[in-house]
Amino acid sequence: MVCTVQPYLPGQTPPGLRSYRSKDLEEKRGDGRGERKPSDRIYDYATYNDLGDPDSDAAKARPVLGGSAQFPYPRRCRTGRPMSAKDPSTETRSGDNYVPRDEAFSEVKNLQFSVTTLRSVLHAAVPAVQSTLIDPNLAFPSFFVIDKLFEDGVELPKADQLGFLRSVVPRLLQLLRDGPGDQVLLFDRPANVQKDKFAWLRDEEFARETLAGMNPYAIELVREFPLKSKLDPAVYGQAESAITAEVLERQMGRVMTVAEAVSQKRLFMLDYHDLFLPYVHRIRAQAHTTMYGSRTIFFLCNDGTLRLLAIELTRPASPTQPQWRRVFTSSTDTTESWLWRMAKSHVRAHDSGHHELISHWLRTHCAVEPYIIAANRQLSEMHPVYQLLHPHFRYTMRINALARSALINAGGIIELSFSPQRYAIELSSVAYDKLWRFDTEALPADLVRRGMAVEDPAAEHGLRLTIPDYPFANDGLLVWDAIKGWVTAYVARFYPDASTLAGDAELQAFWTDVRTVGHGDKKDAPGWPALDSPDSLAHALTTIIWVASAHHAAVNFGQYDFAGYFPNRPSIARTNMPVEEPVDATALAAFLDNPDQALRECFPSQVQATLVMAVLDLLSTHSPDEEYLGGMETAPWNDDATVQDAYGKFNARLKEIEGIMDERNKDRRLKNRCGAGILPYQLMKPFSQPGVTGMGIPNSTSI
């Protein structure tokens, strides 16, 4: 390893260091052969061909993600393990997932992760002791029992009585066998429940969370009406939505026509129609889950809040059944009111899947790993761009390796607990193909793409928001601009003109590696900038840092606050709407007799719900050794006065931004972040204490 903190562009390297610089890169690239060992520090690429496990169970075979037109995907770190005997395209899952030794957890992180994981697994054991028969599909018998997760301690048996959970997380349960037996455990009350226990029932909160919740990346402007699918109507059924102008105008109280609302940019939607519809029948072929394509429409009120207007659920045509779809709205009729609650639960499950699989896993964890591999293969540790990016890569490869071990693998927690089940990660490949572009990963471009902003040089940040009170965008743009200011100053220090970039062979090789190998399935897609000027380099690096830090924080650290009480964000919908045709008379009668029970049976099972709650508790926790964006613990090592001054200004600006956010959260005119029972929006606050705090932007995707 080269041991110098002084940054040098390749052509400026002192003669005595040139051979070390070259040799270090050669060693980190490896030769692409053999199985990697924990002591190695080799960075190489592979497809996601290790999520399935056909050797242990034919039902756990999964397609290879990456390297094909059918399933394009970013690349992960190569481990070199032998291939499966039953499926030569699949890598075996023997041993731990290799990561280069430089990417390993620190001792503090290892301790925090093991302790928190142990606590979370114990939490996940709660449903196992609520019944003498451990049934993974058992629903909660009442909302009272759900509340007991937070209100009463639950006595846990010894690990050998935990049955089902041992097959889910056997490595973690091994820790239990060496520890105490009976314990009383309690789930912490999530922050939103502390504020308003019944917020999950309110349409207003449903709508508000699209702007200030854990998935603020999904809502988009309705640009045309009527709504139309881009899918083939010969395969999936009628393309034009069943949501009519009459329905929307009635729900808007006749204050304007739909045409006027569209022209005034007052209609917005969550559109999970075309993404999920092709998978509906395959998902429904699995047990204890269901799926629809969905569209959810909102109206922007004069006070800046969104009113939830209508939900459309669609089952596509099949060889034996025609397309079925229905529009649901709020109602004073009791039956329609309960159907409305069930429809909202289905959409929440769709949004939970979109959040976890796309906004979170795909767009941060998965998309960032190729940047890390490319940087280590092509940029010397002396390179100023490597030194800029390195803090933003901390722990990500190790976290991703753990995710491939227990979260996103066949039979893992995502498949067990989210509606798509075995098709979950496959769906993220579909989203990568249809939606992912490097340029729109930048926050301003993402907002413009979704119609949530328009470019306006006269406006703050150069953007005019379509919804002025959009807490994620309002706060996120402050952080984006702070990152960009720091990065622009840093780039200017080392790259005074375009010729300096053109002559930097390591930098150009890094960017070529990112585009043609790490994201090779998208190498010919639009949106890849040429690094041909200091401005283009600064923008590309700002995008990478934003995604690894602030984007990830926005979708990660609010998970327990918003979804710890799972009725607010169920991870799965397990039963069809009782009015779906052909109507199941028994199911409809049961719904009419006891709609409360029907809703609980649609929710995740006891095992699914508490397992997800436990994982979200873990994922929402800041480590004691967390390194935060702009924190002085990760100030540049070199003593360059220009760089140090720019970083000091970055740190000071982020502290100012925290104060701005605090003031916004007290401003009662901003109804999407301030009001009775409303959780203030703090996910873009840069700094935090350890634990589950609902704030703090780590430098990297570190959990």
XYZ file of C-alpha atoms in Angstrom:
703
model
C 0.000 0.000 0.000
C 1.261 3.460 -0.854
C 1.573 5.488 2.347
C 1.339 9.168 1.498
C -1.338 11.737 2.209
C 0.035 14.289 -0.238
C -2.197 14.267 -3.350
C -0.548 14.103 -6.763
C -2.052 13.986 -10.224
C -0.420 11.176 -12.228
C 1.826 13.503 -14.225
C 2.950 15.340 -11.085
C 4.060 12.270 -9.136
C 7.649 12.531 -7.816
C 9.925 10.090 -9.700
C 10.611 8.059 -6.572
C 6.916 7.302 -6.078
C 5.887 6.484 -9.657
C 6.713 2.776 -9.518
C 4.916 2.399 -6.174
C 1.869 4.160 -7.591
C 1.724 1.829 -10.569
C 2.447 -1.331 -8.578
C -0.232 -0.577 -5.981
C -2.918 -0.271 -8.675
C -1.782 -3.486 -10.353
C -2.048 -5.381 -7.067
C -5.534 -4.037 -6.324
C -6.808 -5.066 -9.778
C -5.666 -8.668 -9.418
C -5.722 -11.072 -12.326
C -9.422 -11.972 -12.279
C -8.764 -15.578 -11.284
C -9.165 -17.696 -8.183
C -11.282 -17.431 -5.070
C -10.648 -14.337 -3.021
C -9.453 -14.613 0.585
C -10.237 -12.257 3.497
C -6.606 -11.109 3.502
C -6.787 -9.915 -0.123
C -7.253 -6.295 -1.131
C -8.289 -7.021 -4.718
C -11.154 -5.150 -6.392
C -12.812 -6.826 -9.365
C -16.285 -7.024 -10.912
C -18.920 -9.745 -11.059
C -22.605 -9.984 -11.846
C -25.213 -10.654 -9.172
C -25.097 -14.382 -9.780
C -24.920 -15.333 -6.090
C -28.430 -14.515 -4.845
C -29.859 -17.939 -5.657
C -28.956 -21.219 -3.990
C -30.127 -24.032 -6.310
C -27.762 -26.590 -4.757
C -29.655 -26.472 -1.459
C -33.163 -26.096 -2.909
C -34.363 -25.982 -6.523
C -36.962 -23.405 -5.467
C -34.111 -21.037 -4.575
C -32.810 -20.763 -8.132
C -32.706 -17.111 -9.225
C -31.757 -15.412 -12.500
C -28.377 -13.757 -12.898
C -28.745 -9.985 -12.619
C -26.322 -8.099 -14.837
C -24.689 -8.970 -18.128
C -27.862 -9.489 -20.162
C -30.468 -7.429 -21.985
C -33.205 -9.162 -19.989
C -31.770 -8.391 -16.555
C -29.360 -5.432 -16.686
C -27.805 -4.505 -13.347
C -24.804 -2.805 -11.757
C -21.826 -4.989 -10.884
C -20.753 -6.156 -7.438
C -17.384 -7.228 -6.089
C -16.068 -10.508 -7.478
C -15.523 -13.270 -4.911
C -14.384 -16.064 -7.236
C -16.288 -18.818 -5.434
C -16.968 -22.042 -7.393
C -20.084 -22.336 -9.517
C -23.174 -24.322 -8.618
C -23.368 -27.967 -9.621
C -27.043 -27.633 -10.569
C -26.804 -24.259 -12.307
C -23.408 -23.421 -13.831
C -24.413 -19.747 -14.172
C -24.868 -19.396 -10.395
C -22.051 -18.950 -7.901
C -22.180 -21.077 -4.765
C -22.855 -19.400 -1.422
C -20.163 -21.137 0.616
C -18.584 -19.103 3.403
C -18.775 -15.347 3.893
C -19.048 -12.935 0.983
C -15.547 -11.627 0.313
C -14.790 -7.954 0.569
C -11.277 -6.490 0.239
C -9.643 -6.206 3.632
C -9.528 -2.399 3.339
C -13.354 -2.401 3.362
C -13.766 -4.335 6.623
C -15.598 -2.905 9.630
C -13.609 -1.217 12.370
C -13.614 -2.846 15.814
C -16.164 -0.278 17.011
C -18.438 -0.937 14.039
C -18.111 -4.685 14.478
C -19.081 -4.412 18.141
C -21.997 -2.046 17.463
C -23.247 -4.157 14.578
C -23.127 -7.433 16.502
C -24.778 -5.977 19.616
C -27.509 -4.189 17.671
C -28.040 -7.206 15.449
C -28.407 -9.442 18.495
C -31.001 -7.078 19.945
C -32.850 -6.961 16.641
C -32.917 -10.742 16.286
C -34.279 -11.038 19.803
C -36.982 -8.567 18.766
C -37.736 -10.758 15.788
C -38.327 -13.670 18.149
C -41.352 -11.944 19.705
C -43.999 -13.638 17.529
C -42.444 -17.016 18.197
C -43.581 -16.877 21.814
C -47.059 -15.512 21.157
C -48.262 -18.907 20.031
C -47.370 -22.428 21.008
C -47.579 -23.270 17.299
C -45.090 -21.121 15.407
C -46.971 -20.317 12.214
C -45.115 -17.853 9.977
C -48.433 -16.869 8.350
C -50.344 -16.126 11.549
C -51.996 -12.687 11.524
C -52.188 -10.442 14.560
C -55.404 -11.281 16.462
C -56.122 -7.624 17.279
C -54.683 -4.124 17.176
C -54.318 -4.485 20.948
C -51.726 -7.227 20.381
C -49.893 -4.984 17.910
C -49.774 -2.263 20.551
C -48.379 -4.757 23.084
C -45.166 -4.889 21.038
C -44.492 -1.370 22.333
C -46.345 -1.346 25.651
C -45.535 -4.649 27.413
C -42.383 -6.644 27.816
C -42.380 -10.033 26.107
C -40.648 -12.992 27.689
C -38.449 -14.896 25.264
C -37.542 -18.567 25.509
C -34.109 -20.020 24.888
C -32.864 -20.063 21.314
C -33.713 -23.722 20.680
C -37.419 -22.824 20.932
C -37.301 -20.174 18.214
C -37.942 -22.636 15.390
C -38.759 -20.737 12.214
C -36.359 -17.871 12.867
C -33.328 -20.158 12.970
C -33.824 -20.879 9.262
C -33.950 -17.153 8.528
C -30.884 -15.905 10.378
C -28.944 -18.935 11.671
C -25.643 -17.036 11.966
C -27.241 -14.490 14.264
C -29.085 -17.045 16.358
C -25.764 -18.731 17.065
C -25.004 -15.672 19.186
C -28.097 -16.372 21.260
C -27.056 -19.883 22.146
C -23.985 -18.525 23.864
C -25.895 -15.820 25.720
C -28.635 -15.535 28.316
C -31.814 -17.528 27.885
C -35.008 -15.892 29.102
C -35.260 -12.149 28.642
C -37.951 -9.523 28.518
C -37.755 -7.363 25.411
C -39.615 -4.328 24.212
C -39.791 -2.574 20.860
C -39.174 1.144 21.218
C -42.202 3.208 20.308
C -41.553 4.724 16.839
C -41.362 8.509 16.667
C -44.518 8.889 14.560
C -46.558 6.835 17.060
C -45.231 8.957 19.897
C -46.572 11.986 18.041
C -49.926 10.571 16.925
C -50.898 6.944 17.463
C -53.721 7.168 14.906
C -51.885 9.125 12.203
C -51.755 6.021 10.014
C -55.536 6.181 9.590
C -55.569 9.734 8.246
C -55.532 10.485 4.521
C -53.646 13.690 5.297
C -50.706 11.766 6.772
C -50.719 9.288 3.892
C -50.332 12.238 1.508
C -47.846 14.171 3.668
C -45.424 11.272 3.840
C -44.983 11.327 0.056
C -43.224 14.680 0.606
C -41.711 14.253 4.070
C -41.572 10.512 4.734
C -39.109 7.730 4.032
C -39.748 7.508 0.260
C -39.854 11.081 -1.073
C -38.471 9.892 -4.440
C -41.718 8.442 -5.830
C -44.266 11.247 -6.129
C -44.507 12.891 -9.548
C -46.511 15.536 -11.364
C -49.482 14.494 -13.510
C -48.570 16.016 -16.862
C -51.346 14.548 -19.034
C -54.881 13.366 -18.506
C -56.390 10.845 -18.920
C -53.651 8.636 -17.532
C -52.422 5.941 -19.909
C -50.228 2.880 -19.521
C -47.275 2.341 -21.834
C -47.764 -1.442 -21.639
C -49.191 -3.452 -24.536
C -53.019 -3.432 -24.172
C -53.205 -6.697 -26.124
C -51.340 -8.356 -23.262
C -52.335 -6.411 -20.155
C -55.755 -4.968 -20.961
C -57.061 -1.469 -21.561
C -54.323 1.152 -21.323
C -56.414 4.156 -20.324
C -56.930 4.537 -16.591
C -60.337 4.030 -14.992
C -59.784 7.225 -12.997
C -62.120 9.674 -14.711
C -62.365 13.447 -14.583
C -65.752 13.083 -12.890
C -64.274 11.062 -10.029
C -61.449 13.520 -9.437
C -63.592 16.635 -9.739
C -66.079 15.228 -7.231
C -63.250 14.482 -4.790
C -61.812 17.967 -5.352
C -65.130 19.471 -4.291
C -65.695 20.903 -7.781
C -63.215 23.704 -7.085
C -61.850 23.321 -10.633
C -61.848 20.964 -13.587
C -59.218 18.293 -14.082
C -57.976 20.170 -17.151
C -57.476 23.259 -15.013
C -55.778 21.241 -12.266
C -53.330 19.721 -14.776
C -52.543 23.082 -16.385
C -52.007 24.673 -12.950
C -49.805 21.757 -11.821
C -52.135 20.774 -9.004
C -52.378 17.001 -9.634
C -49.713 14.519 -8.489
C -49.472 10.737 -8.338
C -47.730 7.638 -7.106
C -47.551 5.512 -10.241
C -46.910 1.838 -9.524
C -48.931 0.646 -12.502
C -46.511 -0.204 -15.291
C -43.712 -1.331 -12.955
C -45.720 -3.944 -11.079
C -48.436 -4.953 -13.565
C -46.298 -7.400 -15.632
C -45.476 -9.266 -12.402
C -48.961 -9.431 -10.893
C -49.839 -12.969 -11.971
C -46.386 -14.360 -11.170
C -46.467 -12.797 -7.701
C -49.998 -14.071 -7.106
C -48.893 -17.599 -7.972
C -46.959 -17.578 -4.692
C -48.617 -18.293 -1.363
C -49.785 -15.668 1.116
C -49.211 -12.601 -1.041
C -50.893 -10.631 -3.779
C -50.206 -7.715 -6.095
C -51.897 -5.073 -8.236
C -50.739 -2.321 -10.485
C -51.730 0.930 -8.795
C -52.145 4.647 -9.382
C -52.771 7.073 -6.518
C -53.819 10.669 -7.239
C -53.367 13.764 -5.040
C -54.533 17.378 -5.328
C -52.387 20.321 -4.210
C -54.509 22.489 -1.917
C -54.140 26.224 -1.449
C -52.451 25.742 1.928
C -49.633 23.700 0.350
C -50.809 20.293 1.554
C -51.865 17.361 -0.618
C -55.358 15.901 -0.591
C -55.624 12.195 -1.370
C -58.265 11.843 -4.112
C -58.388 8.354 -5.568
C -56.664 4.977 -5.817
C -56.901 2.676 -8.818
C -55.996 -0.995 -8.397
C -55.582 -3.143 -11.521
C -55.229 -6.860 -12.159
C -54.084 -7.437 -15.739
C -55.761 -9.722 -18.209
C -54.776 -13.394 -18.232
C -55.599 -16.362 -20.472
C -58.529 -17.217 -18.164
C -59.704 -13.814 -16.887
C -60.236 -10.332 -18.260
C -58.560 -7.272 -16.822
C -60.069 -6.153 -13.509
C -59.700 -2.688 -12.079
C -61.536 -0.434 -9.731
C -61.195 3.109 -8.440
C -61.535 3.638 -4.681
C -62.200 6.912 -2.909
C -62.894 8.088 0.619
C -66.557 7.847 1.564
C -69.055 8.336 4.365
C -70.497 4.924 3.507
C -69.149 2.417 6.042
C -68.412 -0.365 3.547
C -66.720 1.982 1.091
C -64.741 3.516 3.950
C -63.294 0.122 4.919
C -62.534 -0.686 1.268
C -60.714 2.645 1.107
C -58.565 1.648 4.099
C -57.710 -1.655 2.460
C -56.863 0.053 -0.845
C -54.530 2.429 1.005
C -52.821 -0.567 2.631
C -52.188 -2.089 -0.791
C -50.651 1.163 -2.046
C -48.554 1.452 1.104
C -47.229 -2.058 0.463
C -46.426 -1.043 -3.137
C -44.639 2.066 -1.868
C -42.741 0.001 0.719
C -41.515 -2.306 -2.041
C -40.561 0.591 -4.303
C -38.746 2.263 -1.418
C -36.760 -0.757 -0.249
C -35.971 -2.257 -3.649
C -35.441 0.879 -5.754
C -35.088 4.164 -3.848
C -32.952 2.455 -1.189
C -31.189 -0.706 -2.365
C -30.835 -0.061 -6.110
C -30.172 3.672 -6.203
C -27.753 3.827 -3.262
C -26.184 0.542 -2.108
C -26.188 -1.220 -5.451
C -25.379 1.733 -7.727
C -22.512 2.972 -5.526
C -20.533 -0.284 -5.372
C -19.223 0.062 -8.965
C -17.885 3.544 -8.126
C -15.914 2.031 -5.236
C -14.492 -0.800 -7.323
C -13.569 1.512 -10.209
C -11.920 4.049 -7.902
C -9.720 1.384 -6.308
C -8.804 -0.190 -9.648
C -7.983 3.006 -11.513
C -7.201 5.807 -9.026
C -4.065 5.696 -6.939
C -4.487 6.511 -3.272
C -2.315 9.534 -4.058
C -4.911 10.795 -6.544
C -6.828 13.854 -5.307
C -10.148 12.476 -6.589
C -9.542 9.206 -4.739
C -8.842 11.145 -1.550
C -12.036 13.181 -2.056
C -14.241 10.126 -2.634
C -12.699 7.673 -0.187
C -14.618 8.838 2.945
C -17.865 8.389 1.003
C -17.170 4.696 0.362
C -16.628 3.637 3.985
C -18.253 0.271 4.892
C -20.508 0.177 1.795
C -19.029 -2.969 0.263
C -19.172 -4.776 3.599
C -22.790 -3.747 4.156
C -23.678 -4.872 0.631
C -21.970 -8.208 1.192
C -24.072 -8.709 4.334
C -27.195 -7.791 2.358
C -26.404 -10.500 -0.198
C -26.017 -12.949 2.699
C -29.332 -12.428 4.486
C -31.502 -9.633 3.068
C -31.769 -9.767 -0.736
C -30.855 -13.421 -1.331
C -33.278 -16.216 -2.191
C -35.274 -16.936 0.958
C -33.839 -13.841 2.656
C -35.699 -11.296 4.717
C -36.845 -9.203 1.713
C -38.331 -12.239 -0.032
C -39.975 -13.431 3.175
C -41.523 -10.101 4.096
C -42.254 -7.986 0.999
C -45.077 -8.506 -1.505
C -43.003 -9.457 -4.593
C -41.317 -12.249 -2.612
C -39.049 -14.200 -4.988
C -39.381 -11.528 -7.681
C -38.281 -8.665 -5.428
C -34.702 -8.122 -6.604
C -35.631 -9.068 -10.162
C -38.036 -6.109 -10.077
C -35.168 -3.826 -9.085
C -33.429 -4.939 -12.301
C -36.522 -3.900 -14.274
C -36.415 -0.504 -12.549
C -32.690 -0.151 -13.310
C -33.430 -0.813 -16.976
C -36.376 1.591 -17.247
C -35.571 4.351 -14.758
C -31.882 4.617 -13.820
C -29.641 7.218 -15.472
C -26.516 8.687 -13.949
C -27.465 12.285 -14.686
C -30.894 12.055 -13.025
C -29.350 10.717 -9.829
C -28.390 14.339 -9.125
C -31.084 15.829 -6.897
C -31.968 18.826 -9.116
C -32.281 16.625 -12.212
C -34.337 14.040 -10.299
C -36.802 16.729 -9.216
C -37.096 18.048 -12.769
C -37.540 14.519 -14.156
C -40.503 13.897 -11.858
C -42.038 17.299 -12.615
C -41.489 18.372 -9.010
C -39.391 21.342 -10.092
C -38.554 23.426 -13.151
C -35.280 25.122 -13.915
C -35.373 28.820 -13.041
C -32.086 30.749 -12.916
C -33.755 33.469 -10.833
C -34.881 31.047 -8.106
C -32.885 29.766 -5.146
C -30.832 26.716 -6.181
C -31.773 27.501 -9.807
C -35.029 25.588 -9.361
C -38.633 26.511 -8.687
C -40.420 23.733 -6.800
C -43.845 22.696 -8.064
C -44.903 22.151 -4.429
C -43.239 24.960 -2.460
C -43.547 23.088 0.874
C -41.743 19.865 -0.123
C -39.585 19.214 2.968
C -37.247 16.648 1.390
C -36.577 18.869 -1.623
C -36.352 22.106 0.386
C -33.779 20.653 2.788
C -32.086 18.387 0.273
C -31.283 21.253 -2.077
C -29.514 23.083 0.762
C -27.328 20.006 1.320
C -26.828 19.466 -2.443
C -25.597 23.036 -2.897
C -23.255 22.716 0.104
C -21.716 19.528 -1.318
C -21.401 21.099 -4.756
C -19.703 24.209 -3.349
C -17.112 22.116 -1.509
C -16.478 19.800 -4.462
C -16.244 22.665 -6.953
C -13.594 24.378 -4.813
C -11.690 21.097 -4.427
C -11.733 20.367 -8.156
C -10.615 23.902 -8.979
C -7.564 23.427 -6.759
C -6.287 20.464 -8.813
C -7.837 21.024 -12.245
C -7.454 24.646 -13.359
C -8.593 23.904 -16.934
C -9.968 21.259 -19.281
C -6.534 20.178 -20.500
C -5.593 19.033 -16.995
C -8.550 16.641 -17.010
C -7.845 15.367 -20.508
C -4.258 14.608 -19.509
C -5.222 12.695 -16.348
C -5.078 9.073 -17.477
C -6.144 7.669 -14.089
C -9.238 9.865 -13.879
C -10.361 9.053 -17.411
C -9.744 5.339 -16.821
C -11.842 5.532 -13.639
C -14.772 7.099 -15.475
C -14.479 4.645 -18.365
C -14.491 1.767 -15.856
C -17.609 3.133 -14.123
C -19.527 3.499 -17.389
C -18.364 0.510 -19.436
C -17.828 -2.113 -16.715
C -19.354 -1.218 -13.344
C -22.545 0.035 -15.007
C -21.705 -1.724 -18.259
C -25.286 -2.711 -19.066
C -26.064 1.017 -19.338
C -22.856 2.090 -21.070
C -24.691 3.252 -24.192
C -27.580 4.873 -22.311
C -27.947 8.651 -22.319
C -26.958 10.649 -19.265
C -23.245 9.883 -18.909
C -21.300 13.158 -18.827
C -17.888 13.460 -20.406
C -15.335 14.564 -17.836
C -14.055 17.296 -20.104
C -14.159 20.373 -17.876
C -13.770 21.234 -14.198
C -17.525 21.911 -14.044
C -18.482 18.517 -15.501
C -16.106 16.736 -13.126
C -17.420 18.655 -10.110
C -21.016 17.842 -11.043
C -20.282 14.120 -11.505
C -18.421 13.906 -8.192
C -21.165 15.866 -6.417
C -23.698 13.360 -7.756
C -21.696 10.384 -6.450
C -21.223 11.992 -3.026
C -24.910 13.027 -2.845
C -26.099 9.484 -3.593
C -23.699 7.843 -1.130
C -24.510 10.271 1.673
C -27.647 12.417 1.573
C -29.785 10.324 -0.790
C -29.104 7.267 1.342
C -29.793 9.147 4.583
C -33.128 10.416 3.238
C -34.401 6.892 2.562
C -32.679 5.015 5.384
C -32.667 6.688 8.772
C -36.419 7.324 8.931
C -37.304 3.683 8.390
C -38.047 2.806 11.992
C -39.746 6.149 12.678
C -42.221 5.705 9.806
C -42.480 1.922 9.400
C -41.700 0.604 12.895
C -45.462 0.748 13.463
C -46.213 -1.447 10.475
C -49.901 -0.505 9.849
C -48.504 2.837 8.663
C -46.262 1.131 6.088
C -46.951 -2.610 5.720
C -44.224 -4.365 3.778
C -46.689 -6.786 2.203
C -50.362 -7.060 1.294
C -51.398 -10.691 1.646
C -55.059 -10.764 0.556
C -56.982 -9.492 -2.460
C -59.543 -6.741 -2.253
C -62.822 -8.456 -1.229
C -64.678 -6.885 -4.172
C -62.256 -8.122 -6.828
C -64.099 -10.003 -9.569
C -64.939 -12.788 -9.739
C -65.970 -12.067 -6.176
C -65.034 -14.653 -3.560
C -68.345 -14.831 -1.687
C -66.741 -16.247 1.443
C -64.070 -13.547 1.591
C -66.614 -10.800 0.947
C -68.912 -12.119 3.667
C -65.994 -12.273 6.119
C -65.040 -8.700 5.232
C -68.598 -7.426 5.726
C -68.891 -9.286 9.036
C -65.523 -8.154 10.467
C -63.647 -5.599 8.325
C -61.137 -4.972 11.137
C -60.034 -8.608 10.960
C -59.969 -8.553 7.154
C -57.596 -5.592 7.251
C -55.308 -7.301 9.776
C -55.205 -10.423 7.611
C -54.120 -8.256 4.684
C -51.280 -6.860 6.815
C -47.982 -8.753 7.286
C -48.112 -11.813 9.505
C -46.784 -11.638 13.057
C -43.453 -13.114 11.998
C -43.158 -10.909 8.905
C -44.084 -7.708 10.733
C -41.772 -8.157 13.704
C -38.917 -9.402 11.546
C -39.171 -6.273 9.379
C -39.491 -4.074 12.474
C -36.304 -5.621 13.850
C -34.394 -5.074 10.617
C -35.620 -1.479 10.313
C -34.519 -0.852 13.896
C -31.047 -2.043 12.936
C -30.884 -0.123 9.652
C -32.028 3.124 11.289
C -29.255 3.039 13.911
C -26.185 5.269 13.755
C -22.944 3.638 14.860
C -20.890 5.253 17.661
C -18.061 5.701 15.144
C -20.273 7.253 12.451
C -18.515 9.809 10.269
C -20.910 12.546 9.178
C -20.974 14.620 6.026
C -18.720 17.620 6.471
C -17.576 16.489 9.909
C -14.123 17.522 11.032
C -13.167 13.902 11.775
C -12.919 13.371 8.005
C -11.324 16.684 7.065
C -8.731 16.253 4.276
C -5.481 14.802 5.570
C -3.203 16.963 3.467
C -2.210 20.399 4.692
C -3.064 22.251 1.467
C -4.365 25.632 2.664
C -6.878 26.036 -0.180
C -8.410 22.612 0.437
C -8.507 23.061 4.207
C -10.171 26.457 3.865
C -12.824 25.102 1.480
C -13.583 22.192 3.789
C -13.863 24.488 6.788
C -16.450 26.551 4.896
C -18.308 23.315 4.011
C -18.464 22.315 7.686
C -19.639 25.781 8.713
C -22.317 25.840 6.019
C -23.728 22.482 7.114
C -24.007 23.765 10.673
C -25.885 26.805 9.350
C -28.160 24.493 7.400
C -29.071 22.615 10.582
C -30.278 25.878 12.065
C -32.324 26.665 8.956
C -34.010 23.262 9.184
C -34.784 23.745 12.870
C -36.477 27.064 12.083
C -38.463 25.514 9.244
C -39.739 22.806 11.565
C -41.142 25.511 13.864
C -42.853 27.461 11.059
C -46.567 26.671 11.297
C -47.095 28.011 7.791
C -45.202 24.926 6.548
C -47.969 22.423 7.179
C -46.092 19.462 5.733
C -43.515 19.647 8.530
C -45.154 21.505 11.411
C -48.501 20.941 13.136
C -50.385 18.882 15.694
C -49.044 15.320 15.770
C -46.737 15.905 12.791
C -43.222 14.486 12.899
C -40.794 17.320 12.029
C -38.668 16.651 8.957
C -35.099 16.085 10.134
C -33.698 13.460 7.783
C -31.500 16.013 6.000
C -29.976 17.372 9.221
C -26.276 16.621 8.732
C -25.214 15.594 12.246
C -26.540 13.164 14.850
C -25.825 11.266 18.032
C -25.523 7.435 17.931
C -28.688 5.347 17.860
C -32.085 5.722 16.190
C -32.454 9.487 15.901
C -34.223 10.123 12.574
C -31.499 12.575 11.519
C -27.859 12.647 10.490
C -26.151 12.230 7.096
C -23.214 9.835 7.275
C -20.483 10.370 4.698
C -21.224 6.988 3.183
C -23.797 4.248 2.772
C -22.519 2.696 5.976
C -25.529 0.677 7.220
